[in-house]
Short mmCIF file of C-alpha atoms in Angstrom, two decimals:
data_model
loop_
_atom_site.label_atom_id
_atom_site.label_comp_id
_atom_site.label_asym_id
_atom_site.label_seq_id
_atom_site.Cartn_x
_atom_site.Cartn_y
_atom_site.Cartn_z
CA UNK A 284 242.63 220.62 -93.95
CA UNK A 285 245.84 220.82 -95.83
CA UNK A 286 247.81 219.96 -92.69
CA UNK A 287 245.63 217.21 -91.80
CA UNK A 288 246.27 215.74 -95.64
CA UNK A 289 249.83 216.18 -95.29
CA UNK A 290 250.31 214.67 -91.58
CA UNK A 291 247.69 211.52 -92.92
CA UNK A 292 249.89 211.18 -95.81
CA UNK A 293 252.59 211.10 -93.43
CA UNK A 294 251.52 208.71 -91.33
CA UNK A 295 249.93 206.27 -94.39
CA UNK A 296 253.61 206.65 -95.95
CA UNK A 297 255.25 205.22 -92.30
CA UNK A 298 252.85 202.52 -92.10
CA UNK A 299 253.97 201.30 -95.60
CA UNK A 300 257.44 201.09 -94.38
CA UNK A 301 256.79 199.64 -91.21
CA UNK A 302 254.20 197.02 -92.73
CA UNK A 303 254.84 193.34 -92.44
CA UNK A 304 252.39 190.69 -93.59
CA UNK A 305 251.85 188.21 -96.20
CA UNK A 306 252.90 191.11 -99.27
CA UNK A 307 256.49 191.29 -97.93
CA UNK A 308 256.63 187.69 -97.71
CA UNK A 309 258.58 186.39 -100.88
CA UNK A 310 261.11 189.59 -99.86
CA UNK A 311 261.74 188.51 -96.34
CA UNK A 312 261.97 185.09 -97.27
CA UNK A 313 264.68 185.96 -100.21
CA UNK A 314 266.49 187.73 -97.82
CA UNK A 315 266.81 185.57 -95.15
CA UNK A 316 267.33 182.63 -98.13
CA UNK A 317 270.34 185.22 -99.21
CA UNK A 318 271.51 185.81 -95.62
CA UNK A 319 271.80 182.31 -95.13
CA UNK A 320 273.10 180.68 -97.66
CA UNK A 321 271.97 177.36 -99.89
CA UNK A 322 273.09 173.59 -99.83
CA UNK A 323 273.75 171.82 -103.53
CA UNK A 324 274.80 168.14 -103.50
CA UNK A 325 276.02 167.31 -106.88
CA UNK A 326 276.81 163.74 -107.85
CA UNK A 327 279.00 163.08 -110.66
CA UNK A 328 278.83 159.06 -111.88
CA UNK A 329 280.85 157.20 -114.64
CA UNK A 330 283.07 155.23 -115.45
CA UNK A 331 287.09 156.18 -114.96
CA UNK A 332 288.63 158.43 -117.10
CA UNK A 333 285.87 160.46 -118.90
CA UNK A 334 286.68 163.93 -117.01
CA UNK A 335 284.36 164.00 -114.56
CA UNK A 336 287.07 166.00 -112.18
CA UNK A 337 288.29 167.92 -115.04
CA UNK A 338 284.52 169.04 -115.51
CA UNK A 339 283.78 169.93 -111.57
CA UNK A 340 286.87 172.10 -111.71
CA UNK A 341 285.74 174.19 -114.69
CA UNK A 342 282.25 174.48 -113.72
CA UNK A 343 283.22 175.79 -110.00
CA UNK A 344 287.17 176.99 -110.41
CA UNK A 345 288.12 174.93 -107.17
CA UNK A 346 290.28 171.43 -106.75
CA UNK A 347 288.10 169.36 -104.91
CA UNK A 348 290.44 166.48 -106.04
CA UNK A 349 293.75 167.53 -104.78
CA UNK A 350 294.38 164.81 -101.91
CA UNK A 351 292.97 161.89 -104.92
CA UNK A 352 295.34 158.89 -105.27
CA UNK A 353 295.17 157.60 -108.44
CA UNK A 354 295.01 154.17 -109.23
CA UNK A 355 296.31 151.45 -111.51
CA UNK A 356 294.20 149.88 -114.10
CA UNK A 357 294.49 146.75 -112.09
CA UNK A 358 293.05 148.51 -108.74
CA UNK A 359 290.28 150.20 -110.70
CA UNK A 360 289.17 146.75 -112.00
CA UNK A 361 289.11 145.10 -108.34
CA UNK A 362 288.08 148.47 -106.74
CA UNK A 363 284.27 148.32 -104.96
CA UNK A 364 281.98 151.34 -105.71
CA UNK A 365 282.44 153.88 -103.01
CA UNK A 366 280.41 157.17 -102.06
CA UNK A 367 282.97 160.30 -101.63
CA UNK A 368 282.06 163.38 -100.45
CA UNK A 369 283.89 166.67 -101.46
CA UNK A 370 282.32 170.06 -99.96
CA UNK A 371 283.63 173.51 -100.31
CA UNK A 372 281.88 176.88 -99.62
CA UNK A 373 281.44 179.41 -102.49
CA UNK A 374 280.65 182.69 -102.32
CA UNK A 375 279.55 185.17 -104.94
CA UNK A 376 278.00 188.42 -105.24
CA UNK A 377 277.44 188.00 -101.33
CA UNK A 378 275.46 184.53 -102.16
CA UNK A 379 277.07 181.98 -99.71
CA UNK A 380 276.61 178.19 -101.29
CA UNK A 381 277.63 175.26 -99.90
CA UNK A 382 278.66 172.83 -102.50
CA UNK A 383 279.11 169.00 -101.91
CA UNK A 384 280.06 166.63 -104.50
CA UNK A 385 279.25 163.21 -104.03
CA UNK A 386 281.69 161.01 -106.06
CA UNK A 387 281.21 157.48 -107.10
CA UNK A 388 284.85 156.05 -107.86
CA UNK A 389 284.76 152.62 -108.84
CA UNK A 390 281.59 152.62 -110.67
CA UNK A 391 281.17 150.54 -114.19
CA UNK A 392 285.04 150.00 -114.16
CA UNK A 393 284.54 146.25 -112.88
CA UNK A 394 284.60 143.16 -115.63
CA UNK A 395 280.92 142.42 -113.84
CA UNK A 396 278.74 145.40 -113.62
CA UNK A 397 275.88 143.70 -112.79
CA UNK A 398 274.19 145.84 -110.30
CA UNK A 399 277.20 148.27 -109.52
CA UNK A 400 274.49 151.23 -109.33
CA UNK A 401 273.35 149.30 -105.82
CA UNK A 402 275.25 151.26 -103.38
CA UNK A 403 274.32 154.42 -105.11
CA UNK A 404 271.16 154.40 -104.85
CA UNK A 405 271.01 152.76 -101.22
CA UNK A 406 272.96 155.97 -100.31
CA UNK A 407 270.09 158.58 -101.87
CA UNK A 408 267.86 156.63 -100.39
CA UNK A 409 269.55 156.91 -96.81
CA UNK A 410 269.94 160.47 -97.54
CA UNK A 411 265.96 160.97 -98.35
CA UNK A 412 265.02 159.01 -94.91
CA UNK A 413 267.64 161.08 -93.01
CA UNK A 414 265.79 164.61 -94.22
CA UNK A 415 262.33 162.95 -93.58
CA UNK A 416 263.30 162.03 -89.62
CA UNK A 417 265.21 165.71 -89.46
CA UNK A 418 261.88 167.35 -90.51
CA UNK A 419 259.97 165.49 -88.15
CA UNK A 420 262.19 166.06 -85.00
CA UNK A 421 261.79 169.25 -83.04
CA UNK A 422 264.98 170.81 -83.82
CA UNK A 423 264.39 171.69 -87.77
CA UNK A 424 266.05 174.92 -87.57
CA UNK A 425 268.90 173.48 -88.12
CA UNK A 426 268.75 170.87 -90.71
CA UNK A 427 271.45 169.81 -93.18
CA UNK A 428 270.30 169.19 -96.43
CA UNK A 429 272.43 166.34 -98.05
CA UNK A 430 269.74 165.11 -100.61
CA UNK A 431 271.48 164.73 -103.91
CA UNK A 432 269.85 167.41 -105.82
CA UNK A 433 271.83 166.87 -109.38
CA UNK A 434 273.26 163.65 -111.21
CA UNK A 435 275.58 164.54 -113.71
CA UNK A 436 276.11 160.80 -115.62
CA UNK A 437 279.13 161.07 -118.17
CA UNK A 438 278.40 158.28 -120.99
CA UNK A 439 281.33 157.22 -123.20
CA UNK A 440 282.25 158.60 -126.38
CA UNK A 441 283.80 155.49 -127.31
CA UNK A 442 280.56 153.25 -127.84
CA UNK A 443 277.84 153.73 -130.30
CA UNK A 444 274.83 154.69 -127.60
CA UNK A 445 274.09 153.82 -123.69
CA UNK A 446 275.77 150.20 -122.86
CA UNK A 447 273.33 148.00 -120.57
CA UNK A 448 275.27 149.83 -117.38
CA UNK A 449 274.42 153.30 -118.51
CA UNK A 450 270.83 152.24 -119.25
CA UNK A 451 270.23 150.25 -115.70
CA UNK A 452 271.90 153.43 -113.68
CA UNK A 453 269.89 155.87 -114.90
CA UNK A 454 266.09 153.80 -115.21
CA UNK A 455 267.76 153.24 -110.77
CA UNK A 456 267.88 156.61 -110.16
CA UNK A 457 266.01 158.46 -112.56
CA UNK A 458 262.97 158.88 -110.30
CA UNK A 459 265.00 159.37 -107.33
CA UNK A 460 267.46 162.42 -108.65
CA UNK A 461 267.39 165.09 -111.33
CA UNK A 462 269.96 162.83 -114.06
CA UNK A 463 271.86 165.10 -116.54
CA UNK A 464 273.61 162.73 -119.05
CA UNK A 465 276.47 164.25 -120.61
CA UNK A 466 278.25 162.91 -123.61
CA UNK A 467 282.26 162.99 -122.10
CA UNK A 468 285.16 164.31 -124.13
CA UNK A 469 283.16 165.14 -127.11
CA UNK A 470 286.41 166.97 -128.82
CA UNK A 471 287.53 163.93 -129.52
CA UNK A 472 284.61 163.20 -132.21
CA UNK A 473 283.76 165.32 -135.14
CA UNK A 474 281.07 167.16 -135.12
CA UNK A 475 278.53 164.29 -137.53
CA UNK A 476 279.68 162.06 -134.78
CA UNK A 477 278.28 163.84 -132.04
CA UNK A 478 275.29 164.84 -133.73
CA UNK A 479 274.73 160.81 -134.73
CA UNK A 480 275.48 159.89 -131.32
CA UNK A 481 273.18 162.31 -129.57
CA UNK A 482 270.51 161.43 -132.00
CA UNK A 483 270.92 157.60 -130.87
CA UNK A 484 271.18 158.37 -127.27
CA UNK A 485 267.89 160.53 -127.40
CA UNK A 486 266.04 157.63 -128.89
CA UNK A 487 267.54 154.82 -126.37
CA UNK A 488 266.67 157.00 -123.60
CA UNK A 489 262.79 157.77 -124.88
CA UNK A 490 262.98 153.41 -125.93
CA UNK A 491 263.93 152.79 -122.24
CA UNK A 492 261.40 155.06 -120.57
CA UNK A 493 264.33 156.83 -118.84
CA UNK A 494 263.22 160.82 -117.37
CA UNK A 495 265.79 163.24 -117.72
CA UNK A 496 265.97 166.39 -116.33
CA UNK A 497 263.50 169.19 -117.97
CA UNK A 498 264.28 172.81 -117.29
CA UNK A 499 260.59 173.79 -115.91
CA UNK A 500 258.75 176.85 -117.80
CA UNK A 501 259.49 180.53 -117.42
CA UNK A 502 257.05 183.10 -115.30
CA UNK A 503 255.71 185.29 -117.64
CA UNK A 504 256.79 187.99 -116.22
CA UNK A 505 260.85 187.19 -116.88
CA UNK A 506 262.87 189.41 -119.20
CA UNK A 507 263.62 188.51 -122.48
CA UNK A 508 267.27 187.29 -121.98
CA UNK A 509 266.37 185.10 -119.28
CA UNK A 510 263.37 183.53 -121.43
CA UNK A 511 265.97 183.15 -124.12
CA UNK A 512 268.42 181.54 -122.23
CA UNK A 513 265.74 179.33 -120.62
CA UNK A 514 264.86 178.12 -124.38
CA UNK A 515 268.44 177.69 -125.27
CA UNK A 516 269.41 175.27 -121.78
CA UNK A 517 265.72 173.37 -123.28
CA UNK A 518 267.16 172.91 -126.59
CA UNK A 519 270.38 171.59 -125.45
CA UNK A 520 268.91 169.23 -122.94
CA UNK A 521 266.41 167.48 -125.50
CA UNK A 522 269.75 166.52 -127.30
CA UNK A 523 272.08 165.62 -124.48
CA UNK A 524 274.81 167.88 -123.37
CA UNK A 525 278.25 167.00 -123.90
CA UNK A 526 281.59 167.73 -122.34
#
């Protein structure tokens, strides 16, 4: 009897290992997530000159710019909006991402800005219908993901809230894209003047009906640090991040 405990036990104990079904699921799946690697498509938008390179190089420690020509402020004011793509692969911890930034030089630097957001959001749109036929074809294995998952929109520090630009971008896109507005080159303002100016962009952006980004809830089951963190990136996002 004792044997035949010890050889079932055995045999129950190589089962377990060799099992695969619906319980090993979210593991295989993180795995082969791991293995693989993930696509981000950030876009950065704003007008000229509020650090939105600067920022992309902090955030990821690469030059995306390096080949940029800069221009006069007589080319920036007759310059078109264009849609640039940067890409560069990171790796960390043995996590492969692909990271593309899609630039928007030329935006809101024009005397008319009437519409300047148009191209923009003709090209997330493209990028939308692209995924849609890719997912409906037959060869989905191998689908390139160039949604933009992330706006970052730098607002100037210079004005006292959202000008009618910032306002028509953002109410354009903001059911389209995931829009993090970010207050540029804060330093430059004392700290009353951020807090004033955060306080009056909040309450232009809940007058205008404009959705930004909300970090979604924690599983209850997350440590503590993580659940504090979570709370922290909430807080900061109800008053507008800065840069």
């Amino acid at each position: 009897r004792m044997g035949g405990r010890r050889l079932f036990s055995r045999l129950a104990g190589d089962i377990d290992k060799q099992y695969v079904g619906f319980a090993t699921l979210p593991n295989q799946v993180h795995r082969k997530s791991v293995k693989k690697g993930f696509d981000f498509t950030l876009m950065v938008a704003g007008e000229s000159g509020l650090g939105k390179s600067t920022l992309v190089h902090s955030l990821f420690l690469t030059d995306l710019y390096k080949d940029r020509k800069l221009l006069s402020a007589e080319e920036r004011i007759s310059q078109t909006v264009e849609i640039l793509k940067h890409t560069v692969d990171i790796e960390e911890k043995g996590v492969k991402l692909k990271l593309t930034i899609v630039d928007t030089p030329g935006f809101g630097d024009a005397v008319n800005n009437t519409e300047c957001w148009k191209p923009i959001t003709d090209y997330v749109d493209q990028q939308f219908e692209q995924y849609f036929r890719d997912e409906s074809g037959l060869n989905r294995k191998n689908i390139q993901d160039n949604r933009v998952h992330c706006c970052l929109y730098f607002i100037s520090p210079f004005g006292h809230g959202l000008r009618p630009v910032d306002v028509g971008f953002m109410k354009a896109l903001h059911e389209k894209v995931n829009i993090v507005p970010l207050i540029a080159k804060a330093d430059c303002l004392v700290p009353s003047e951020i807090r004033k100016l955060k306080e009056r962009i909040r309450e232009e952006i809940d007058k205008f009906g404009i959705h930004v980004y909300q970090f979604p809830e924690c599983d209850s089951d997350e440590d503590e640090d993580f659940k504090q963190q979570d709370r922290e990136l909430k807080w900061r996002t109800r008053r507008t991040a800065t840069s």
